[in-house]
Coordinates of C-alpha atoms in Angstrom, one line a residue:
X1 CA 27.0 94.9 -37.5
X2 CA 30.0 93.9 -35.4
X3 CA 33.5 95.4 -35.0
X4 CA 36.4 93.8 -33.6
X5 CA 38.0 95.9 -30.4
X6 CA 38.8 92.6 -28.5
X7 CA 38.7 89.1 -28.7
X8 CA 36.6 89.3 -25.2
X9 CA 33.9 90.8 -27.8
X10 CA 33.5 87.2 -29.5
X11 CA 32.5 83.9 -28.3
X12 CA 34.6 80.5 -28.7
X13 CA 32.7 79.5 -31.8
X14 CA 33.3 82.5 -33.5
X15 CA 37.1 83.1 -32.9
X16 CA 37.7 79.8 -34.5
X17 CA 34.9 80.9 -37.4
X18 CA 37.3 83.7 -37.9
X19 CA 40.4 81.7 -37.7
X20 CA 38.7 78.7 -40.3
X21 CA 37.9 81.4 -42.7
X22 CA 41.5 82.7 -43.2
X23 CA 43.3 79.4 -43.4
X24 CA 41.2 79.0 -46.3
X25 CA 41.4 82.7 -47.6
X26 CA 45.4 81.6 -46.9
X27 CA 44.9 78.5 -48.7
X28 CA 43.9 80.8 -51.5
X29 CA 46.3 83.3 -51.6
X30 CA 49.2 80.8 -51.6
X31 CA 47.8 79.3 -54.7
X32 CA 47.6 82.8 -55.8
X33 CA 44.2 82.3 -56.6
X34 CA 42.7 86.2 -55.0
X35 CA 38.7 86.2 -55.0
X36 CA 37.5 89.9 -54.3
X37 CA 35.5 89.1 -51.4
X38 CA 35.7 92.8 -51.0
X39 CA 35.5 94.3 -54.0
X40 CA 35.9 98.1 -54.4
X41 CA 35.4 98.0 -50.7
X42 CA 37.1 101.0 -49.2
X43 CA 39.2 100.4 -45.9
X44 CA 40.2 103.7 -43.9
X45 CA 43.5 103.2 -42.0
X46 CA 44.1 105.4 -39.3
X47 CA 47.6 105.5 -37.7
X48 CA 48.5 107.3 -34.3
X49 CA 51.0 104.9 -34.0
X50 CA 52.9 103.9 -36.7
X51 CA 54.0 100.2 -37.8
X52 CA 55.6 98.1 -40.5
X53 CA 53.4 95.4 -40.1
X54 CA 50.0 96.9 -39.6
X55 CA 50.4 99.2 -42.4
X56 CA 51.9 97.3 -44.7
X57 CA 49.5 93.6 -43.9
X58 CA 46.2 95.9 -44.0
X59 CA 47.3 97.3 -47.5
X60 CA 48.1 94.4 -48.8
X61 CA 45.5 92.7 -47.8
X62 CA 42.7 94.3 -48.5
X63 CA 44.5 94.8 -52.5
X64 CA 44.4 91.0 -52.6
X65 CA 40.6 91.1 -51.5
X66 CA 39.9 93.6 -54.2
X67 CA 39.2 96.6 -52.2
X68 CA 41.7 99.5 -51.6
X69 CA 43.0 101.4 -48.7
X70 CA 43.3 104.4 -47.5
X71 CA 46.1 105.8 -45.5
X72 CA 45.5 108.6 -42.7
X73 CA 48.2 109.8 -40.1
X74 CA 48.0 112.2 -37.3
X75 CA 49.1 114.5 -39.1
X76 CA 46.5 113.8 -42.1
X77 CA 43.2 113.7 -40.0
X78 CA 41.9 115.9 -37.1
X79 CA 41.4 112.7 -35.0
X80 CA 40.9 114.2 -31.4
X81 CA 42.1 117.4 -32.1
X82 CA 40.2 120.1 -33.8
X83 CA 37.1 117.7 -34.3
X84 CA 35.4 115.0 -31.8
X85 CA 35.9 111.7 -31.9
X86 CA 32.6 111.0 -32.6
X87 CA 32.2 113.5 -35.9
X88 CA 35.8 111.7 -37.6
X89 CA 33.9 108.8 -37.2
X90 CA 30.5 109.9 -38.8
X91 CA 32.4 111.8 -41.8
X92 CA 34.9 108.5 -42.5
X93 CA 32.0 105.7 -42.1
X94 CA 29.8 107.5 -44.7
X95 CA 32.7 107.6 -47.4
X96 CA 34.8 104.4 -46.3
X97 CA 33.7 100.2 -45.8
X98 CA 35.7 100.0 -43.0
X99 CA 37.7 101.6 -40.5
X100 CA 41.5 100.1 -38.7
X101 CA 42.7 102.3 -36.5
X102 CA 45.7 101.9 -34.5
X103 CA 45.3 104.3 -31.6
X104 CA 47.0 105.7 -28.3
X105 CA 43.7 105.0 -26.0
X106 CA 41.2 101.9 -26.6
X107 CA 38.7 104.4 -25.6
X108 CA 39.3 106.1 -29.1
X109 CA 38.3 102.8 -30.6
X110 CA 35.3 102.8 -28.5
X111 CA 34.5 106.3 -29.6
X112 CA 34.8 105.3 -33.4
X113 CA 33.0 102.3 -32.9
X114 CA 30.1 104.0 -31.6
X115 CA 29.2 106.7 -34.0
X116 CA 30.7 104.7 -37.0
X117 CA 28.0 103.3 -39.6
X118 CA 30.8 100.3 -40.5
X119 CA 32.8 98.0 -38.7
X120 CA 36.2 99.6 -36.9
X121 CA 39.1 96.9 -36.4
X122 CA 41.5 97.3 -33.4
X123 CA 45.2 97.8 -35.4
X124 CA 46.1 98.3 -31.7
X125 CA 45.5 100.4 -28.7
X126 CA 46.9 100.3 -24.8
X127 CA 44.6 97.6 -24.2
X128 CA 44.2 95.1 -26.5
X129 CA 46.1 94.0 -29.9
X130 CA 43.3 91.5 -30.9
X131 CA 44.8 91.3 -34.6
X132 CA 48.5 89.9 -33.5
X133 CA 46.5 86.9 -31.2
X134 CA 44.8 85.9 -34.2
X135 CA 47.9 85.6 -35.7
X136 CA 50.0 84.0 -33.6
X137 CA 46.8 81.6 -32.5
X138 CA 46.9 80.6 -37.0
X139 CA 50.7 80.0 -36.3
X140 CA 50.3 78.1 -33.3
X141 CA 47.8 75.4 -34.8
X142 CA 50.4 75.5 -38.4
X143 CA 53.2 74.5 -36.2
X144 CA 51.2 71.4 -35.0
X145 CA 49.5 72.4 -31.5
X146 CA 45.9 71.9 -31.5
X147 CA 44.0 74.7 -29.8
X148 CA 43.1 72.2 -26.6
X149 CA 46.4 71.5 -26.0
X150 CA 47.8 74.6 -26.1
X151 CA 49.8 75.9 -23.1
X152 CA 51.2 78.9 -23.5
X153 CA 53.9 81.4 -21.2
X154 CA 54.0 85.3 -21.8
X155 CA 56.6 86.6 -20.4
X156 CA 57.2 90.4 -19.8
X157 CA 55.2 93.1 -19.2
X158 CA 51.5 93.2 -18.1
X159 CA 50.5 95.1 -21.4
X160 CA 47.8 95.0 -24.6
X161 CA 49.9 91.6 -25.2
X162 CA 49.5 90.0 -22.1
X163 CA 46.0 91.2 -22.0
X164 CA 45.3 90.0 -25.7
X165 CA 46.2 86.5 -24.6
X166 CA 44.3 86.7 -21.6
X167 CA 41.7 87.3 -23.6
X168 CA 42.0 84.7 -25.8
X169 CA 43.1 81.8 -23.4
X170 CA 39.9 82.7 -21.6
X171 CA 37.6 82.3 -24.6
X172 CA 39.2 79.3 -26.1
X173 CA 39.7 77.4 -23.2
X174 CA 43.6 76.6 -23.6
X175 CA 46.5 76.8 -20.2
X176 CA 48.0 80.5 -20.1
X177 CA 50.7 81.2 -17.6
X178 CA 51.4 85.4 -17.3
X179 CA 54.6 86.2 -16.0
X180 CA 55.6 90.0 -15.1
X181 CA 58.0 91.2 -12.6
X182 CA 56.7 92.9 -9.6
X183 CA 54.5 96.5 -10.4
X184 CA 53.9 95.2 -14.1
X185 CA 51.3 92.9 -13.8
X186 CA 48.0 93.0 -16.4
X187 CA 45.0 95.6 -15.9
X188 CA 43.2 93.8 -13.1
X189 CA 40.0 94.6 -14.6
X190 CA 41.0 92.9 -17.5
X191 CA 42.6 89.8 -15.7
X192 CA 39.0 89.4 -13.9
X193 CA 37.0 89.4 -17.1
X194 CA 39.6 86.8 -18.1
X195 CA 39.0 84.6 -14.9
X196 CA 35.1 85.3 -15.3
X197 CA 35.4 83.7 -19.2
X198 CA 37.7 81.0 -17.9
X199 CA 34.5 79.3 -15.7
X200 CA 33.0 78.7 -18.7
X201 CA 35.6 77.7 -21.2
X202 CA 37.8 75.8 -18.5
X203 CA 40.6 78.0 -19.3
X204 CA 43.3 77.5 -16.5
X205 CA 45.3 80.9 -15.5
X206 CA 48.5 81.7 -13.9
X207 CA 49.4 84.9 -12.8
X208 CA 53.2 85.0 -11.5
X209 CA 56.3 86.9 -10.6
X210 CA 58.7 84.0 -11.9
X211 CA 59.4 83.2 -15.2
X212 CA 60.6 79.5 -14.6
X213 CA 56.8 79.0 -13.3
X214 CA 55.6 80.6 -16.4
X215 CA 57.8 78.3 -18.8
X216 CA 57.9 75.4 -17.4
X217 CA 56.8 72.5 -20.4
X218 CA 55.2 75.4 -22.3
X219 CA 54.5 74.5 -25.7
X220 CA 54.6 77.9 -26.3
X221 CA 56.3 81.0 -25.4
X222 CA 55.9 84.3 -25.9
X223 CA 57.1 87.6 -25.3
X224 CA 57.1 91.4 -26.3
X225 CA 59.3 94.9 -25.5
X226 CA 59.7 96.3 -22.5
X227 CA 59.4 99.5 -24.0
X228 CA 56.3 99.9 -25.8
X229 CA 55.5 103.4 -28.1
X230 CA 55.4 105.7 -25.5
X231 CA 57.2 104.6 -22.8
X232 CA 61.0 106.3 -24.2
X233 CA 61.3 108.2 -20.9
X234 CA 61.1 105.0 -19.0
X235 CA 63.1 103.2 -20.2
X236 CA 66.1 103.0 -18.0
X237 CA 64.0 102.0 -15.5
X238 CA 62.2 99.1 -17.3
X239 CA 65.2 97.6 -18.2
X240 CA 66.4 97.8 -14.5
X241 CA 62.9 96.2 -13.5
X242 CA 62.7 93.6 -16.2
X243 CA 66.8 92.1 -15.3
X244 CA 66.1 88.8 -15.8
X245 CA 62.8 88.4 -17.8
X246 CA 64.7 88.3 -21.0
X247 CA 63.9 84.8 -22.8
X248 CA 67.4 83.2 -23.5
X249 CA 68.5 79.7 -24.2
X250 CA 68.2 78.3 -19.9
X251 CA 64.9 79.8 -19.9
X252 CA 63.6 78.1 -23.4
X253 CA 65.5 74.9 -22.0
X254 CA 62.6 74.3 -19.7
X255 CA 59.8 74.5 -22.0
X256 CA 58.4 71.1 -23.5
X257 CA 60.1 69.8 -26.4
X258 CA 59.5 71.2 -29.4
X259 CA 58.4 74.1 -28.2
X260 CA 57.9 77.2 -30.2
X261 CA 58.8 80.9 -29.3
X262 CA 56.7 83.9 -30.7
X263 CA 57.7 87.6 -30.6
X264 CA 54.9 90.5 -32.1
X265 CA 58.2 92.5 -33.3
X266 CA 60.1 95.0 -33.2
X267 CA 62.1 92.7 -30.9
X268 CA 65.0 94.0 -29.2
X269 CA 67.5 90.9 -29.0
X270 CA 69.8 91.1 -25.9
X271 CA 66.7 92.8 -23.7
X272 CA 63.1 91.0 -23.8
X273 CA 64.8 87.7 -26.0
X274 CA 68.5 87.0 -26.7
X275 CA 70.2 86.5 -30.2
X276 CA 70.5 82.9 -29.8
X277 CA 66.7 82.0 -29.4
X278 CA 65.4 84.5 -31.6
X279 CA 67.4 83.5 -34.7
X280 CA 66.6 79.7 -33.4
X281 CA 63.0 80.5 -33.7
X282 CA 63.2 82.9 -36.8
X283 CA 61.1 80.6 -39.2
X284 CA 58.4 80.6 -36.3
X285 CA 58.3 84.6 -35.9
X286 CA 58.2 85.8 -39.5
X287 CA 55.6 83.2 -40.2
X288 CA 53.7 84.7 -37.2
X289 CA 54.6 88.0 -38.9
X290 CA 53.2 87.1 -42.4
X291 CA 50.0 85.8 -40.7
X292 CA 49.4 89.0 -40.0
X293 CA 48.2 89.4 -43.5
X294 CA 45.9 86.3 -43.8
X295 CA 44.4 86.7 -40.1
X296 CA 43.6 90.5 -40.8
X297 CA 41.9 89.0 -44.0
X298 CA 40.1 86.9 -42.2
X299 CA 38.7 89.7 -40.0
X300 CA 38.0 91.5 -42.4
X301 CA 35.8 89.1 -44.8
X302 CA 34.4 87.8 -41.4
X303 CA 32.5 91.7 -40.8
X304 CA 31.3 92.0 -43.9
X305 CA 29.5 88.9 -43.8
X306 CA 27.9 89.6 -40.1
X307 CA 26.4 93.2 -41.7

C-alpha cells in the first residue's frame, strides 16, 4: 500500500505513471464518459484548513469515479484533540477507502499514514502540497512544454509551494530557479533532499535572492501568497519584506516567449502578481485550477491499484 505525502515519496517513472493515468481519466471525463474505477469506494476528507478547491475537486472527483465522500472539519472530528492521532486514524481506515487530509503540520499526515489500514493523500500541510504540482505539471505539458524542457521560476516565499516544486524538479529532472527574499528561503532540509535527487535525475537548481535571476527565459513562472493560513498576524511585515517580489508585466517581460504564469489561488492581485498578468494568464490558472480535479483522480485510481 502506498500513500501520497510528497512527490519525494515517488520515483520519476511513477510521477509520470500518475500524471499518464489522469490525462486519460481526463480524456474520459471530457467525453463524459465516467467509469467507476472506484465504485462505492468511500473517501474521508479531513479539513483543518479549509479550501474551495480541495473540497470541492476531491468531492467531485471521487462522484465521477463512483465512490462518495465524506466531509470532516475540526469541528466534526477529535483530530488531535481529545483522541491521538494515531486512534482517528485506526477508527476512519476501518470504515473509509481512503483518507485526504488537509492539515496544519505534515507530521499529522505522517501520523495518519502510519496507523491508517488505507492510503492517506496530502490535501496540504506546511510542507508539501504534492496534489497542486501534479496539477500544474498536467497544465504545463497541455500548454505545450515537454517535461525535459521545462524551466520553471517560483517566486515568493520559501513555503509547501516552493518545496513541492523542489520536489518535483528534482525527481523529474527539469531546470527550477527558487527565488525568495532574504530570511524566507525553503526548509534547508528539504532543499538538500532536493539537491541529493537532482544527482540522479540531472535536475539543475537555483536558489536566489533576485527575481530577475529567477525569470530570466523561464518557460514558466510561478508564484503563491505571501500570507499563507496562519500567518494573519504577519502580515504587515511580509508585505514589507516581499516589496518587490510581486510578478508584474517587467518582471514577466523577461521570461521566454510564450511563457506561461501559474498561481495555486487565492491570489491576491496587486501583492504576490498584479492585475495585468494575472487576467493575461487567466485561461492558464483556471485550467491549472480545474486540473485539480483530474490530477486528484489520478492519485486516487493510482492507490488503489498499488494495494
Amino acid at each position: 500500500m502506498r500513500h501520497f505525502l510528497t512527490l519525494n515519496d515517488f520515483s520519476k517513472d511513477e510521477i509520470i505513471e500518475i500524471l499518464n493515468l489522469a490525462f486519460e481519466i481526463k480524456k474520459e471525463a471530457k467525453a463524459r464518459n465516467f467509469k467507476p474505477y472506484l465504485k462505492d469506494q468511500k473517501l474521508a476528507m479531513i479539513f483543518e484548513k479549509s479550501s474551495t478547491r480541495t473540497r470541492v475537486s476531491f468531492d467531485v472527483g471521487m462522484n465521477e469515479l463512483g465512490g462518495h465522500a465524506l466531509f470532516l472539519s475540526s469541528r466534526d472530528i477529535q483530530l488531535g484533540r481529545g483522541e491521538p492521532i494515531k486512534d482517528t486514524a485506526r477508527v476512519i481506515s476501518r470504515m473509509c477507502d481512503l483518507i485526504m487530509a488537509r492539515v496544519n503540520r505534515h507530521e499529522t499526515l505522517i501520523g495518519l499514514a502510519e496507523f491508517s489500514r488505507v492510503p492517506v493523500i496530502n490535501g496540504l500541510s506546511d510542507k508539501f502540497h504534492p496534489m497542486q504540482l501534479m496539477a500544474d505539471l498536467m497544465t504545463i505539458v497541455e500548454c505545450g512544454t515537454p517535461i525535459p524542457k521545462i524551466k520553471a521560476a517560483y517566486v515568493g516565499d520559501g513555503n509547501n509551494m516552493a518545496h513541492s516544486w523542489l520536489m518535483l524538479a528534482s525527481k523529474l529532472g527539469f531546470e527550477l530557479r527558487v527565488a525568495t527574499p532574504k530570511g524566507y528561503e525553503a526548509d534547508p532540509q528539504i532543499l538538500a533532499q532536493a539537491q541529493e535527487n537532482a544527482k540522479i535525475s540531472g535536475a539543475k537548481i537555483l536558489i536566489t535572492n533576485d527575481i530577475k535571476e529567477a525569470v530570466a527565459r523561464a518557460n514558466v513562472v510561478t508564484t503563491d501568497t505571501w500570507v499563507s493560513m496562519g500567518q494573519e498576524a504577519e502580515k504587515e511585515q511580509r508585505i514589507r519584506d516581499f516589496a518587490g517580489f510581486c510578478v508584474d508585466e517587467s518582471l514577466m517581460a523577461l521570461a521566454g516567449s510564450g511563457a506561461i504564469f501559474l498561481h495555486c489561488l487565492p491570489a491576491y492581485r496587486g501583492y504576490e502578481v498584479s492585475e495585468a498578468v494575472f487576467e493575461a494568464h487567466a485561461d492558464e490558472i483556471f485550467a491549472e485550477a480545474e486540473n485539480r480535479l483530474h490530477a486528484q483522480k489520478g492519485v486516487m485510481v493510482w492507490l488503489d491499484q498499488k494495494r
